[in-house]
XYZ file of C-alpha atoms in Angstrom:
626
model
C 30.747 -106.619 1.965
C 28.779 -103.933 3.547
C 30.351 -100.610 4.039
C 29.606 -97.980 6.665
C 29.879 -94.264 6.533
C 31.689 -94.275 9.873
C 34.303 -96.674 11.073
C 33.020 -99.216 13.498
C 34.462 -97.495 16.546
C 32.433 -94.365 15.749
C 29.205 -96.121 15.005
C 26.409 -95.034 17.354
C 23.988 -97.352 18.942
C 20.489 -97.093 17.528
C 19.132 -95.499 20.736
C 21.860 -92.914 20.901
C 21.425 -92.095 17.253
C 17.765 -91.423 17.813
C 18.573 -89.232 20.859
C 21.157 -87.198 18.969
C 18.793 -86.784 16.092
C 16.062 -85.642 18.406
C 18.321 -83.070 20.072
C 19.464 -81.820 16.694
C 15.896 -81.520 15.496
C 14.861 -79.711 18.665
C 17.834 -77.382 18.373
C 17.022 -76.593 14.751
C 13.403 -76.034 15.751
C 14.001 -73.860 18.848
C 16.897 -71.807 17.539
C 14.688 -69.747 15.228
C 12.155 -69.492 18.040
C 14.874 -68.317 20.432
C 16.134 -65.786 17.926
C 12.559 -64.657 17.220
C 11.860 -64.309 20.946
C 15.029 -62.284 21.402
C 14.073 -60.034 18.534
C 10.542 -59.632 19.887
C 12.024 -58.778 23.266
C 13.427 -55.640 21.673
C 9.897 -54.283 21.459
C 9.491 -54.777 25.213
C 12.768 -53.070 26.136
C 12.025 -49.950 28.089
C 14.937 -47.537 27.807
C 13.351 -44.747 29.827
C 14.533 -41.400 28.503
C 13.999 -38.156 30.425
C 15.150 -34.580 29.839
C 16.446 -32.344 32.625
C 17.159 -28.672 31.788
C 19.453 -26.814 34.155
C 17.277 -23.693 33.900
C 13.515 -23.446 33.722
C 13.902 -20.021 32.107
C 16.673 -18.819 29.773
C 16.967 -15.391 28.126
C 17.017 -15.130 24.351
C 20.630 -15.357 23.274
C 21.547 -17.248 26.431
C 22.338 -20.863 27.158
C 21.821 -23.569 29.715
C 22.604 -27.237 30.152
C 20.358 -30.063 28.980
C 20.757 -33.364 30.764
C 19.548 -36.468 28.926
C 19.039 -39.483 31.172
C 18.689 -43.001 29.745
C 17.743 -45.785 32.170
C 19.067 -48.994 30.587
C 17.370 -52.305 31.536
C 19.341 -54.871 33.481
C 21.206 -57.389 31.328
C 21.581 -54.881 28.497
C 23.947 -52.118 27.498
C 24.113 -49.248 25.047
C 26.920 -49.242 22.507
C 29.362 -46.331 22.351
C 29.067 -45.505 18.656
C 27.740 -42.909 16.225
C 24.127 -43.945 16.900
C 24.220 -42.509 20.440
C 23.091 -38.969 19.670
C 20.585 -36.176 20.356
C 19.314 -33.305 18.250
C 16.591 -30.654 18.329
C 13.613 -31.444 16.112
C 11.749 -28.193 16.809
C 11.477 -25.240 17.182
C 13.969 -23.455 14.995
C 16.304 -21.128 16.819
C 17.156 -23.598 19.588
C 20.159 -25.881 19.195
C 22.265 -28.336 21.142
C 26.009 -28.015 21.505
C 28.646 -30.710 21.774
C 27.413 -33.685 23.830
C 29.538 -34.520 26.847
C 29.728 -38.278 27.440
C 30.695 -39.844 30.784
C 33.520 -42.434 30.969
C 32.174 -45.763 29.608
C 32.313 -49.210 31.153
C 33.805 -52.244 29.394
C 32.018 -55.347 28.093
C 34.345 -57.968 26.608
C 36.758 -55.200 25.733
C 34.195 -52.896 24.097
C 33.145 -49.508 25.595
C 29.493 -49.584 26.689
C 27.068 -47.902 29.069
C 24.903 -49.746 31.596
C 22.443 -48.724 34.289
C 21.706 -44.990 34.290
C 23.407 -42.948 31.585
C 23.624 -39.148 31.822
C 24.514 -37.115 28.735
C 25.041 -33.366 29.059
C 24.925 -30.841 26.280
C 24.657 -27.032 26.044
C 21.155 -25.806 25.284
C 21.585 -22.751 23.048
C 18.710 -20.257 22.743
C 18.607 -18.059 19.658
C 18.694 -14.310 20.142
C 15.671 -13.773 17.861
C 13.253 -15.954 19.845
C 10.280 -14.096 21.298
C 9.704 -14.279 25.075
C 7.252 -16.902 26.232
C 6.920 -20.610 26.859
C 8.504 -22.899 24.270
C 7.971 -26.615 23.818
C 11.166 -28.249 22.633
C 11.239 -31.645 20.909
C 14.483 -33.575 21.178
C 15.282 -36.693 19.121
C 17.347 -39.128 21.185
C 18.828 -42.204 19.474
C 20.872 -45.159 20.702
C 21.728 -48.795 19.950
C 21.007 -51.335 22.669
C 22.444 -54.811 23.023
C 21.268 -57.812 25.029
C 23.918 -59.688 27.012
C 21.822 -62.775 27.790
C 20.604 -65.416 27.060
C 22.771 -64.783 23.977
C 24.664 -61.663 23.020
C 22.781 -59.734 20.367
C 22.695 -56.066 19.294
C 19.483 -54.576 17.932
C 19.033 -51.973 15.221
C 19.354 -48.330 16.320
C 16.299 -47.107 18.200
C 15.066 -43.917 19.874
C 12.256 -41.414 19.923
C 11.180 -37.801 20.312
C 10.851 -36.317 23.801
C 9.499 -32.952 24.941
C 10.418 -30.348 27.534
C 9.205 -26.805 28.204
C 11.456 -23.759 28.625
C 10.446 -20.200 29.411
C 12.210 -17.777 27.083
C 13.062 -14.532 28.864
C 13.648 -11.151 27.218
C 17.155 -10.745 25.865
C 17.538 -7.539 27.909
C 18.189 -9.640 31.001
C 21.660 -10.513 29.758
C 24.649 -8.644 28.367
C 27.472 -10.461 26.532
C 27.413 -14.149 27.435
C 30.464 -16.381 27.551
C 31.461 -17.113 23.965
C 32.141 -20.761 24.753
C 28.734 -22.492 24.680
C 30.122 -25.532 26.509
C 30.836 -23.360 29.565
C 27.607 -23.047 31.533
C 27.075 -21.983 35.091
C 24.558 -24.370 36.549
C 25.426 -28.048 36.338
C 22.652 -30.595 36.087
C 21.437 -32.093 39.343
C 19.538 -35.367 39.024
C 16.912 -36.393 41.562
C 19.189 -38.904 43.264
C 22.095 -36.463 43.316
C 19.821 -33.791 44.762
C 18.773 -36.144 47.526
C 22.396 -36.884 48.351
C 23.336 -33.215 48.408
C 20.323 -32.308 50.522
C 21.183 -35.014 53.003
C 24.703 -33.695 53.557
C 25.227 -31.271 56.403
C 27.428 -28.196 56.263
C 30.557 -30.280 56.585
C 29.489 -32.556 53.738
C 30.932 -35.412 55.785
C 29.428 -38.847 56.022
C 30.757 -38.902 59.576
C 28.412 -36.083 60.599
C 25.192 -36.828 62.456
C 23.099 -36.277 59.322
C 25.463 -38.479 57.321
C 25.242 -41.274 59.887
C 21.440 -40.981 59.915
C 21.340 -41.285 56.138
C 23.626 -44.325 56.220
C 21.586 -46.017 58.953
C 18.356 -45.413 57.013
C 19.897 -46.876 53.856
C 20.938 -49.981 55.791
C 17.577 -50.309 57.545
C 19.293 -50.281 60.925
C 17.452 -49.634 64.197
C 20.345 -47.319 65.073
C 18.637 -44.785 62.806
C 15.969 -44.182 65.453
C 18.609 -43.487 68.105
C 20.524 -41.127 65.831
C 17.319 -39.360 64.810
C 16.365 -38.922 68.464
C 19.784 -37.381 69.175
C 19.322 -35.124 66.153
C 16.075 -33.864 67.673
C 17.798 -33.175 70.988
C 20.494 -31.182 69.169
C 17.818 -29.297 67.224
C 16.147 -28.133 70.455
C 19.156 -25.951 71.252
C 19.025 -23.958 68.007
C 17.819 -20.322 68.030
C 14.867 -21.209 65.793
C 13.132 -22.889 68.730
C 13.669 -20.086 71.252
C 10.107 -18.715 70.826
C 8.765 -22.037 72.120
C 10.480 -21.602 75.492
C 8.132 -18.912 76.901
C 5.143 -20.811 75.496
C 6.165 -23.982 77.313
C 7.008 -22.300 80.605
C 3.870 -20.156 80.560
C 1.415 -22.906 79.737
C 2.813 -25.656 81.977
C 3.726 -23.287 84.816
C 0.254 -21.800 84.890
C -1.536 -25.156 85.083
C 0.628 -27.561 87.036
C 0.258 -28.279 90.742
C 3.880 -29.222 91.347
C 6.859 -31.104 89.918
C 5.003 -34.323 89.156
C 2.056 -32.489 87.661
C 4.414 -30.355 85.573
C 6.251 -33.437 84.344
C 3.039 -35.225 83.342
C 1.587 -32.184 81.598
C 4.932 -31.689 79.821
C 4.758 -35.258 78.514
C 1.385 -34.584 76.907
C 2.619 -31.194 75.692
C 5.561 -32.890 73.915
C 3.168 -35.536 72.542
C 1.150 -32.760 70.903
C 4.314 -31.271 69.389
C 5.361 -34.666 68.051
C 1.949 -35.383 66.498
C 1.836 -32.124 64.562
C 5.498 -32.218 63.577
C 5.219 -35.805 62.312
C 2.050 -35.226 60.308
C 3.419 -32.074 58.687
C 6.695 -33.817 57.907
C 5.049 -36.777 56.190
C 2.707 -34.500 54.227
C 5.621 -32.329 53.112
C 7.627 -35.346 51.995
C 4.708 -36.941 50.140
C 3.394 -33.801 48.440
C 6.694 -32.031 47.777
C 5.556 -29.001 49.774
C 8.050 -27.023 51.818
C 8.250 -28.248 55.394
C 6.944 -25.491 57.631
C 5.092 -23.676 54.862
C 1.846 -23.969 56.837
C 3.070 -21.001 58.875
C 2.704 -18.782 55.805
C -1.068 -19.319 55.922
C -3.131 -16.511 57.400
C -5.687 -18.895 58.985
C -2.897 -20.869 60.665
C -1.232 -17.733 62.020
C -4.591 -16.487 63.292
C -5.248 -19.878 64.904
C -1.865 -19.887 66.669
C -2.291 -16.305 67.853
C -5.893 -16.935 68.966
C -4.956 -19.985 71.036
C -2.125 -18.076 72.705
C -4.404 -15.106 73.392
C -7.144 -17.305 74.864
C -4.727 -19.228 77.052
C -3.057 -16.021 78.204
C -6.284 -14.214 78.983
C -7.560 -17.241 80.863
C -4.513 -17.030 83.147
C -5.343 -13.394 83.830
C -8.733 -14.496 85.174
C -10.935 -13.158 82.383
C -12.864 -16.398 82.048
C -14.254 -16.173 85.551
C -16.955 -13.912 84.108
C -17.005 -14.803 80.428
C -17.181 -18.595 80.627
C -19.084 -21.236 82.483
C -17.339 -23.277 85.140
C -17.140 -26.361 82.881
C -15.540 -24.410 80.035
C -13.210 -22.700 82.481
C -12.144 -26.121 83.775
C -11.308 -27.270 80.250
C -9.290 -24.143 79.535
C -7.504 -23.771 82.828
C -7.125 -27.489 83.373
C -4.909 -29.020 85.951
C -3.451 -32.435 86.423
C -6.697 -34.021 85.290
C -8.202 -35.145 82.040
C -9.020 -31.604 80.907
C -5.466 -30.530 81.662
C -4.046 -33.383 79.604
C -6.272 -32.519 76.651
C -5.311 -28.866 76.921
C -1.614 -29.802 77.037
C -1.926 -31.943 73.893
C -3.812 -29.214 72.013
C -1.336 -26.564 73.106
C 1.521 -28.862 72.092
C -0.023 -29.334 68.643
C -0.224 -25.558 68.205
C 3.368 -25.300 69.374
C 4.297 -27.959 66.801
C 3.000 -25.583 64.124
C 5.202 -22.874 65.595
C 8.218 -25.215 65.476
C 7.589 -26.545 61.953
C 9.583 -23.869 60.071
C 12.687 -25.005 61.976
C 14.714 -27.363 59.824
C 18.196 -28.789 59.906
C 20.299 -31.441 58.180
C 18.577 -34.351 59.951
C 15.102 -33.041 59.025
C 16.148 -32.747 55.369
C 17.523 -36.282 55.430
C 14.240 -37.573 56.871
C 12.063 -35.698 54.374
C 14.198 -36.929 51.482
C 14.121 -40.523 52.701
C 10.331 -40.503 53.274
C 9.702 -39.039 49.826
C 11.991 -41.581 48.167
C 10.860 -44.642 50.152
C 7.157 -43.774 50.093
C 6.673 -45.562 53.440
C 4.225 -43.260 55.219
C 3.912 -45.429 58.328
C 7.643 -45.690 58.971
C 8.138 -42.072 57.903
C 5.620 -40.908 60.504
C 7.431 -42.715 63.321
C 10.820 -41.472 62.186
C 9.563 -37.882 62.313
C 7.823 -38.652 65.603
C 11.115 -39.879 67.086
C 12.861 -36.704 65.959
C 10.124 -34.509 67.447
C 10.264 -36.360 70.778
C 14.005 -35.759 70.900
C 13.370 -32.105 70.131
C 10.826 -31.999 72.938
C 13.194 -33.233 75.659
C 14.308 -29.683 76.438
C 10.691 -28.591 76.780
C 9.946 -31.562 79.001
C 12.684 -30.315 81.324
C 11.451 -26.724 81.145
C 7.870 -27.792 81.819
C 8.915 -29.799 84.853
C 10.897 -26.805 86.121
C 7.889 -24.552 85.548
C 5.804 -27.011 87.566
C 8.373 -26.796 90.358
C 7.676 -23.064 90.616
C 4.142 -23.846 91.676
C 5.499 -26.310 94.217
C 7.044 -23.498 96.242
C 5.632 -23.283 99.752
C 4.213 -19.764 99.415
C 0.680 -19.357 98.158
C -1.968 -16.710 97.710
C -0.781 -13.485 96.075
C 2.526 -15.069 95.036
C 0.801 -17.814 93.068
C -1.581 -15.363 91.426
C 1.343 -13.162 90.375
C 3.195 -16.103 88.807
C 0.069 -17.061 86.906
C -0.431 -13.506 85.677
C 3.171 -13.262 84.485
C 2.731 -16.468 82.494
C -0.491 -15.110 81.008
C 1.257 -11.923 79.859
C 4.007 -14.033 78.262
C 1.472 -16.052 76.255
C -0.309 -12.913 75.022
C 3.044 -11.401 74.036
C 3.826 -14.538 71.994
C 0.417 -14.243 70.335
C 1.331 -10.699 69.272
C 4.639 -11.995 67.924
C 2.894 -14.444 65.608
C 0.336 -11.927 64.358
C 3.059 -9.495 63.231
C 3.329 -10.857 59.640
C -0.392 -10.168 59.162
C -0.518 -6.570 60.386
C 2.810 -5.088 59.327
C 5.571 -3.402 61.301
C 3.749 -0.110 61.947
C 0.551 -1.655 63.281
C 2.658 -4.121 65.281
C 4.416 -1.234 67.083
C 1.062 0.385 67.854
C -0.395 -2.867 69.144
C 2.646 -3.727 71.270
C 2.739 -0.189 72.627
C -0.897 -0.370 73.692
C -0.379 -3.818 75.199
C 2.686 -2.641 77.129
C 0.718 0.265 78.596
C -2.000 -2.187 79.598
C 0.573 -4.415 81.305
C 2.071 -1.362 83.035
C -1.335 -0.440 84.428
C -2.010 -4.037 85.390
C 1.357 -4.218 87.159
C 0.578 -1.203 89.309
C 2.186 1.789 87.639
C -0.616 4.062 88.892
C -1.377 2.370 92.191
C -0.901 4.551 95.243
C 1.734 3.186 97.584
C 1.107 2.784 101.277
C 2.931 4.967 103.802
C 5.383 2.159 104.512
C 5.347 0.150 101.283
C 6.968 -3.237 101.057
C 9.840 -3.812 98.677
C 7.544 -5.916 96.497
C 5.067 -3.047 96.092
C 7.856 -0.643 95.243
C 9.310 -3.079 92.715
C 5.965 -3.548 90.966
C 5.401 0.214 90.930
C 8.832 0.853 89.408
C 8.446 -1.928 86.863
C 5.034 -0.584 85.890
C 6.415 2.913 85.325
C 9.225 1.576 83.125
C 6.752 -0.453 81.084
C 4.492 2.597 80.749
C 7.352 4.690 79.317
C 8.283 1.903 76.897
C 4.659 1.614 75.798
C 4.359 5.360 75.171
C 7.596 5.274 73.176
C 6.358 2.418 70.974
C 3.025 4.136 70.423
C 4.717 7.374 69.368
C 7.127 5.474 67.140
C 4.244 3.673 65.453
C 2.245 6.884 64.995
C 5.232 8.710 63.518
C 5.953 5.781 61.235
C 2.314 5.679 60.138
C 2.449 9.396 59.369
C 5.864 9.048 57.706
C 7.270 11.665 60.110
C 11.000 11.685 60.872
C 12.377 12.325 64.327
C 14.498 15.456 64.649
C 18.019 14.911 65.945
C 19.879 17.075 68.367
C 21.647 18.914 65.551
C 18.376 20.157 64.122
C 18.385 17.874 61.120
C 16.367 14.769 60.487
C 17.918 11.812 62.220
C 18.642 9.224 59.572
C 18.159 5.736 60.930
C 21.352 3.727 60.778
C 20.710 0.707 58.626
C 23.195 -2.097 58.908
C 24.879 -2.983 55.641
C 23.880 -6.200 53.935
C 24.919 -8.114 50.817
C 23.861 -6.827 47.423
C 21.232 -9.488 46.807
C 20.064 -10.416 43.334
C 16.404 -11.413 43.613
C 16.288 -13.664 40.527
C 18.294 -16.826 40.080
C 18.238 -16.488 36.284
C 19.698 -12.985 36.466
C 22.202 -13.975 39.139
C 23.404 -17.021 37.204
C 23.889 -14.949 34.070
C 25.913 -12.367 36.007
C 28.030 -15.147 37.450
C 28.527 -16.655 33.988
C 29.809 -13.329 32.704
C 32.199 -12.774 35.587
C 33.239 -16.360 36.386
C 32.394 -15.853 40.048
C 30.970 -18.442 42.468
C 27.331 -18.240 43.492
C 25.433 -18.349 46.781
C 21.670 -18.946 46.596
C 19.646 -18.291 49.762
C 16.090 -19.702 49.822
C 14.089 -17.474 52.176
C 10.547 -16.850 53.460
C 9.094 -14.245 55.824
C 7.449 -16.966 57.929
C 10.775 -18.728 58.460
C 12.380 -17.696 61.766
C 15.770 -19.229 60.940
C 15.760 -17.312 57.632
C 15.412 -14.044 59.532
C 18.192 -15.115 61.889
C 20.508 -15.624 58.921
C 19.660 -12.100 57.738
C 20.027 -10.513 61.164
C 23.104 -12.366 62.438
C 25.023 -14.109 59.679
C 24.720 -12.250 56.378
C 25.454 -8.864 58.002
C 28.537 -10.108 59.832
C 31.491 -7.976 58.592
C 33.762 -10.968 57.930
C 31.004 -12.840 56.078
C 30.136 -9.771 54.014
C 33.766 -9.271 53.061
C 34.022 -12.874 51.869
C 30.707 -12.583 49.978
C 32.104 -9.752 47.839
C 33.643 -12.333 45.496
C 30.276 -14.166 45.176
C 27.142 -13.468 43.202
C 24.579 -13.625 46.016
C 21.024 -14.625 45.081
C 18.030 -14.520 47.419
C 14.865 -16.369 46.380
C 11.758 -15.390 48.342
C 9.399 -18.351 48.882
C 6.933 -16.478 51.083
C 3.978 -16.508 48.678
C 4.400 -20.056 47.293
C 3.512 -19.133 43.696
C 3.563 -21.754 40.903
C 6.905 -20.383 39.728
C 8.335 -20.788 43.231
C 6.977 -24.322 43.461
C 8.744 -25.162 40.208
C 12.019 -23.717 41.494
C 11.634 -25.739 44.669
C 11.418 -28.875 42.530
C 14.272 -27.844 40.253
C 16.654 -27.197 43.133
C 15.446 -30.050 45.349
C 14.620 -27.740 48.274
C 12.557 -29.355 51.057
C 12.845 -26.894 53.915
C 13.857 -23.307 54.650
C 16.321 -21.805 54.958
C 18.359 -23.709 52.404
C 21.611 -22.228 51.121
C 23.318 -23.633 48.008
C 26.925 -22.832 47.104
C 28.187 -23.210 43.519
C 31.793 -22.803 42.455
C 32.981 -20.680 39.528
C 32.493 -23.650 37.171
C 28.844 -23.939 38.140
C 29.222 -27.126 40.176
C 27.145 -27.365 43.333
C 29.754 -27.853 46.034
C 27.608 -27.955 49.136
C 24.287 -26.952 50.631
C 23.039 -26.558 54.159
C 19.662 -26.154 55.809
C 18.768 -24.193 58.920
C 20.578 -21.412 60.750
C 24.370 -21.308 60.941
C 26.608 -19.005 62.914
C 28.776 -16.521 60.944
C 32.017 -18.372 61.670
C 30.566 -21.650 60.335
C 29.320 -20.019 57.130
C 32.622 -18.188 56.714
C 34.479 -21.496 56.745
C 32.220 -22.833 53.987
C 32.598 -19.713 51.851
C 36.377 -19.836 52.038
C 36.299 -23.369 50.665
C 34.551 -22.301 47.435
C 36.704 -21.249 44.506
């Protein structure tokens, strides 16, 4: 009697037996291959590790924060265990403090980290280190696990990574906080910087800038509408006031009426939009400050020269100096030459407007830089600039309506001459940073005397003068006195001579009080660390009109100054665009000026805003910082 290993009911058919055997053989064959492939995959895992110091320069004996970022591949996680660590390899004299770990996630009940992991640790600089640049090597270790196709943890891995820190002299600091875990400046990652830069002063996603950012993230066409409205709102800010006389003067001096003024204004706004868009895309792609072109001497000379030429042409100087064809191109009209002139003048005006930034501009620059879409970025900036130009379209049409008045002859010539004087005056305004305050007073004084003579200050009146002649005579005399005063003021200032007051003593000019600015962020942050006070950092440049408005209207406001007494106030001058300034721009994520950053007493960045703000708006922000 034959016997079987299995009872009859469990006996497999020959075909099924062969199939099962085949599957078993394949499984035994592929399992080692699968395990081998999984192990080999460890070599291809790219856990990108980057180091982010909170300070680019730290005094000997001081401390900062080191942020360690690990980008974990999808489908993997890093274990929370003793292998997750960091330590200084070299040089001696620099150490890390206690690592601060973020709250972990959970994977099948175990604590793990996925996605982007940020570790923060105090970076302690020895007091004996000599000043100078130091390369620091940091050993970062971790253990990574794969979640699919099968769960498997790999042996601990890691590597050495470098960063550079400038060691400052120890004399810059007194007694630092004895707790090395307490540091002033918290780490700001690139994505966090973008988010903070995109927020407006209210830090509210419901604000216009917040809605623009949300629409851009969703890829919605509504973004274009919101950006256009942001440009319209921007046109009413004080930063753009200098463009008003330029627009009125140029369009008013060349249009033939309302329709002509409207058409020329369209091309004028087109020129503004072209320049503004190109500069915006370049700034976003290169990391340069938006509007920094206005710090360049050639650009300032170009702007001033165009304004001078246009102004002098309105005064009739080109009747002798230029040929009729060149005069037609310069003076234009509602023809092809006029359109070209309007576009060119608009492009120059776009340069003038470029230092004007606001929350929407910062959002756009951040989005363009992050997305890298130059084509779409150009049209987004173009849409904003067109919205900004709507006010100037209206002003240009109004200026054209002036020339549509029924009177002609002397009246029209006078209007044209007034516009010419306005353009020359704006040219002087933009040459001021190149010649200094003293020479500017002398130049404006001489120009005012010229205008007074041109107006008729020394013309003899008829026996029965008209009211217009008397008005021009009186206006000319007033301008002449103002010009003499400015000339004398400039000459006295050049000779360092003080005016004598009525009491016989030297009259001391009354200088308005201003905050006690610290001109170095490193020094200011150390002072704040010692005192536990919040910090305000103002990023400034001489070529930035809104920066000057903050100085002249907001920072000197008595209520603002009183509130600033509990702050360490830092002013960083970005006028010269040195390599050190460029590095600070990158570190702080600044894309346009003015930018103001507010940190609380724990060193956390609470909010930032870009552009000019009225004293009451800034006061509200300051009172919200503890």
